[in-house]
Coordinates of C-alpha atoms in Angstrom, one line a residue:
Chain H
M19 CA 0.2 -0.4 0.6
N20 CA 1.5 3.2 -1.0
R21 CA 1.8 7.0 0.3
L22 CA -1.5 8.1 -1.6
Q23 CA -3.6 4.6 -1.0
K24 CA -2.3 5.5 3.2
M25 CA -3.8 9.1 2.8
A26 CA -6.9 8.3 1.3
R27 CA -8.2 5.3 3.5
F28 CA -6.9 7.6 6.6
N29 CA -8.9 10.4 5.2
L30 CA -11.6 7.9 4.6
I31 CA -11.9 6.9 7.9
A32 CA -11.9 10.6 9.5
L33 CA -14.4 11.3 7.3
V34 CA -16.4 9.0 8.7
L35 CA -16.0 9.3 12.6
I36 CA -16.0 13.5 11.6
L37 CA -19.9 12.3 10.3
I38 CA -20.8 10.6 13.2
L39 CA -18.8 13.4 16.0
S40 CA -20.5 15.8 13.9
A41 CA -24.6 13.7 14.4
I42 CA -24.0 13.4 17.7
F43 CA -22.7 17.2 18.4
I44 CA -25.9 18.4 16.5
L45 CA -27.9 15.9 18.6
W46 CA -26.5 17.3 22.1
V47 CA -27.3 20.7 20.4
V48 CA -30.8 20.2 19.3
A49 CA -31.7 18.2 23.3
N50 CA -30.3 20.4 25.2
D51 CA -29.9 24.7 23.4
G52 CA -32.1 23.6 21.1
T53 CA -31.2 25.9 17.7
S54 CA -31.4 29.4 19.4
H55 CA -27.1 29.5 19.1
I56 CA -27.4 27.3 16.1
M57 CA -24.5 29.6 14.7
V58 CA -22.1 28.6 18.0
N59 CA -22.9 25.1 17.5
L60 CA -21.8 25.9 13.5
A61 CA -18.6 26.9 14.3
G62 CA -18.3 23.8 16.6
L63 CA -18.5 21.6 13.6
G64 CA -16.0 24.0 11.8
D65 CA -13.4 23.3 14.8
L66 CA -14.4 19.7 13.5
W67 CA -13.3 20.3 10.4
L68 CA -10.4 22.2 11.0
L69 CA -8.9 18.8 12.9
F70 CA -9.5 17.3 10.1
I71 CA -7.4 19.0 7.8
L72 CA -5.1 19.5 10.8
F73 CA -4.9 15.8 11.2
S74 CA -4.8 14.7 6.9
M75 CA -2.0 17.5 6.7
L76 CA 0.4 15.8 9.2
S77 CA -0.9 11.5 8.2
S78 CA 0.8 13.0 4.5
E79 CA 4.1 14.0 6.2
V80 CA 4.2 10.9 7.9
W81 CA 3.5 8.5 4.9
A82 CA 5.7 11.0 2.8
K83 CA 8.8 9.5 4.7
K84 CA 11.2 7.3 3.0
K85 CA 11.9 3.3 4.1
R86 CA 14.9 3.5 1.8
P87 CA 16.8 6.2 0.2
N88 CA 16.7 5.6 -3.2
E89 CA 12.7 4.7 -2.9
V90 CA 9.9 6.6 -4.8
S91 CA 7.2 6.5 -4.0
F92 CA 5.4 8.7 -6.1
D93 CA 5.0 7.9 -9.9
E94 CA 3.2 8.5 -13.2
R95 CA 0.6 5.8 -12.7
D96 CA -0.1 7.3 -9.1
L97 CA 0.0 11.1 -10.9
L98 CA -2.5 10.0 -13.3
I99 CA -5.3 8.1 -10.4
Q100 CA -4.5 11.1 -8.5
T101 CA -5.6 13.4 -11.3
K102 CA -8.4 11.4 -11.7
A103 CA -10.2 11.0 -8.4
L104 CA -9.6 15.0 -7.6
Q105 CA -11.8 15.6 -11.1
I106 CA -14.5 13.5 -9.6
G107 CA -14.2 14.7 -6.2
T108 CA -14.7 18.8 -7.4
L109 CA -17.5 16.8 -10.0
A110 CA -19.2 15.9 -6.5
F111 CA -17.9 19.3 -4.7
L112 CA -19.5 21.5 -7.7
G113 CA -22.9 18.3 -7.9
T114 CA -23.4 19.0 -3.9
L115 CA -23.1 22.6 -4.3
L116 CA -25.4 22.9 -7.4
Y117 CA -28.2 20.6 -5.2
M118 CA -28.2 22.0 -2.1
R119 CA -28.4 26.0 -4.1
W120 CA -31.6 24.0 -6.2
L121 CA -32.7 23.7 -1.9
I122 CA -32.4 26.8 -1.1
I123 CA -33.2 29.3 -3.5
P124 CA -37.2 30.7 -4.0
P125 CA -39.1 29.7 -5.7
Y126 CA -38.7 26.0 -5.1
G127 CA -36.2 25.6 -2.4
S128 CA -38.4 25.8 1.0
V129 CA -34.6 24.2 3.0
L130 CA -33.4 27.0 5.4
I131 CA -29.3 26.0 5.2
F132 CA -26.8 28.0 6.9
L133 CA -23.7 28.8 4.0
P134 CA -20.7 26.9 6.4
V135 CA -23.3 23.8 6.3
L136 CA -23.6 24.1 2.5
L137 CA -19.8 24.5 1.8
G138 CA -18.7 21.9 4.7
T139 CA -21.3 19.4 3.1
S140 CA -19.9 20.1 -0.3
A141 CA -17.4 19.4 0.8
F142 CA -17.5 16.3 3.1
I143 CA -18.8 15.0 0.1
G144 CA -15.8 16.3 -3.1
A145 CA -13.7 14.8 0.1
F146 CA -15.2 11.5 0.7
T147 CA -15.6 11.4 -3.6
Y148 CA -11.9 11.8 -4.3
S149 CA -10.8 9.6 -1.4
T150 CA -13.2 6.5 -2.5
A151 CA -12.2 6.8 -5.7
I152 CA -8.3 6.4 -5.4
L153 CA -8.4 3.3 -3.4
V154 CA -10.9 2.1 -5.9
Q155 CA -8.7 3.3 -8.7
Y156 CA -5.8 0.9 -6.8
G157 CA -8.0 -1.5 -6.1
W158 CA -9.8 -1.8 -2.4
R159 CA -7.5 -4.1 -1.5
D160 CA -3.5 -4.2 -1.6
K161 CA -3.4 -7.7 -4.6
G162 CA 0.2 -6.8 -5.1
E163 CA 2.4 -10.2 -5.8
K164 CA 5.6 -11.0 -3.7
S165 CA 8.6 -11.1 -6.6
Chain E
M22 CA -15.3 0.0 -30.3
A23 CA -12.2 -1.6 -30.8
K24 CA -10.6 -3.1 -28.0
N25 CA -7.0 -2.8 -27.9
E26 CA -4.5 -4.1 -25.8
I27 CA -1.0 -4.1 -24.5
K28 CA 1.0 -7.2 -24.1
N29 CA 4.2 -7.4 -21.8
Q30 CA 7.4 -9.7 -21.6
V31 CA 8.7 -7.6 -18.7
R32 CA 7.9 -10.8 -16.3
R33 CA 9.6 -12.6 -18.1
L34 CA 12.6 -10.4 -19.6
R35 CA 13.1 -10.0 -15.5
F36 CA 13.6 -13.7 -15.0
E37 CA 16.1 -14.3 -17.6
N38 CA 17.9 -11.0 -16.6
G39 CA 19.4 -12.5 -13.5
E40 CA 16.0 -13.0 -11.8
I41 CA 15.6 -9.6 -11.1
T42 CA 12.8 -8.4 -8.2
Q43 CA 10.4 -6.2 -8.7
Q44 CA 11.5 -3.5 -6.8
Q45 CA 15.2 -3.9 -8.2
L46 CA 13.5 -3.3 -11.1
A47 CA 11.4 -0.4 -9.9
D48 CA 14.1 1.8 -8.4
K49 CA 15.6 1.3 -11.6
V50 CA 13.2 3.1 -14.0
G51 CA 12.7 5.3 -11.3
V52 CA 8.7 3.9 -10.7
T53 CA 6.5 2.4 -6.9
R54 CA 6.8 -1.6 -7.3
Q55 CA 3.1 -1.4 -7.5
T56 CA 3.0 0.1 -10.5
I57 CA 5.6 -2.6 -11.7
I58 CA 2.9 -4.9 -10.9
A59 CA 0.2 -3.2 -12.6
I60 CA 2.1 -3.0 -16.1
E61 CA 3.2 -7.5 -15.8
A62 CA -0.5 -7.7 -14.9
G63 CA -1.5 -5.8 -17.8
K64 CA -3.4 -3.6 -15.8
Y65 CA -1.6 -0.1 -16.3
A66 CA 0.0 1.2 -19.9
P67 CA 3.8 2.4 -18.7
S68 CA 3.9 6.2 -20.9
L69 CA 6.5 6.6 -23.2
P70 CA 9.5 7.5 -21.6
L71 CA 8.8 5.1 -19.3
A72 CA 8.9 2.2 -21.5
F73 CA 12.1 2.9 -23.1
R74 CA 13.4 3.2 -19.7
I75 CA 12.2 -0.4 -18.9
A76 CA 13.7 -0.6 -22.4
Q77 CA 17.5 0.4 -21.7
T78 CA 17.5 -1.7 -18.4
F79 CA 17.1 -4.8 -20.8
G80 CA 19.3 -3.7 -23.1
V81 CA 15.9 -4.1 -25.8
P82 CA 14.2 -2.9 -27.7
I83 CA 10.8 -1.5 -27.4
E84 CA 8.7 -3.5 -29.7
G85 CA 10.5 -6.3 -27.6
I86 CA 8.6 -5.6 -24.4
F87 CA 5.6 -4.2 -25.6
Q88 CA 3.6 -5.6 -28.4
Y89 CA 0.5 -3.8 -29.4
Q90 CA -2.7 -5.8 -29.9
D91 CA -5.8 -4.3 -31.8
E92 CA -8.7 -7.3 -31.3
D93 CA -10.6 -5.2 -33.7
P94 CA -8.9 -3.5 -36.7
Q95 CA -9.4 -1.3 -38.8
P96 CA -10.3 -1.5 -42.2
S97 CA -6.8 -0.8 -44.6
A98 CA -7.3 2.9 -45.7
T99 CA -5.5 1.8 -49.4
S100 CA -7.5 -0.5 -51.2
P101 CA -6.0 -3.4 -53.0
D102 CA -7.2 -2.4 -56.3
A103 CA -6.0 0.6 -56.4

C-alpha cells in the first residue's frame, strides 16, 4: 500500500468519524439548547473540519517518509490516479453545491441551510468521493504479488 | 469500439536477466513496485518514457517488451485494387 492509498484510507476513516461526531454534536445541541445558538454550534462543527485538515496534513507528512533513500513513493501512475480522483471529487463537490443551492433558492427552495453547512457538506462529499475514487482505482485491497 | 491491448514481456525478461525482483526493476526505472506489478498484469500501459527506460534496463528494443494487439483491426485505408 503506497502513500496515496494510506492517505485516502486515513481520510475516509477520519471523514466517517467526523460524520458520526457531527451527528452526535447536533443531536446534543438540539436536545440541550434547541436551535437558538445554531451559529455558535456551527462554529463547533467548523472546528471539527479544521482538525480533519490538520490531521490530514500531518498524516501526509508522516507517510511521505521513505523507508529507503532511493525509494520512489510517487510516480506517473499515482499522478494519473490522483488527477482522475481530483476531477471526480471536484465534480461531486460542485454537484452537491448546486443541488443544495437548488434546494434553498426560491421559488422552489423551502429548506433553510446556512452557508457554512452548505460548504461543509459539499466539501465532505467532495473529500469522501476523492478518497473513495483513489482506493477504487488502486483496487480496494493491495493485491501486489511477491516477486 | 475496438478493444486494444498491450501485451508485455516484463515478467519473462526479469527472470531471464538474473531474476531481478520487481522492487529492483522499479528502483532502476524510477517507479513504485506497484506500478511494475500493474504493468506485468496488463492493468497499466506505461508512458513512452517509462517504456523506453524499461527497454534500456533490459537492453532490448521497446517492441521486444511491449506488443500492441488490436483485436478489432480497422480496414486498411488503401484498397488492394488501387
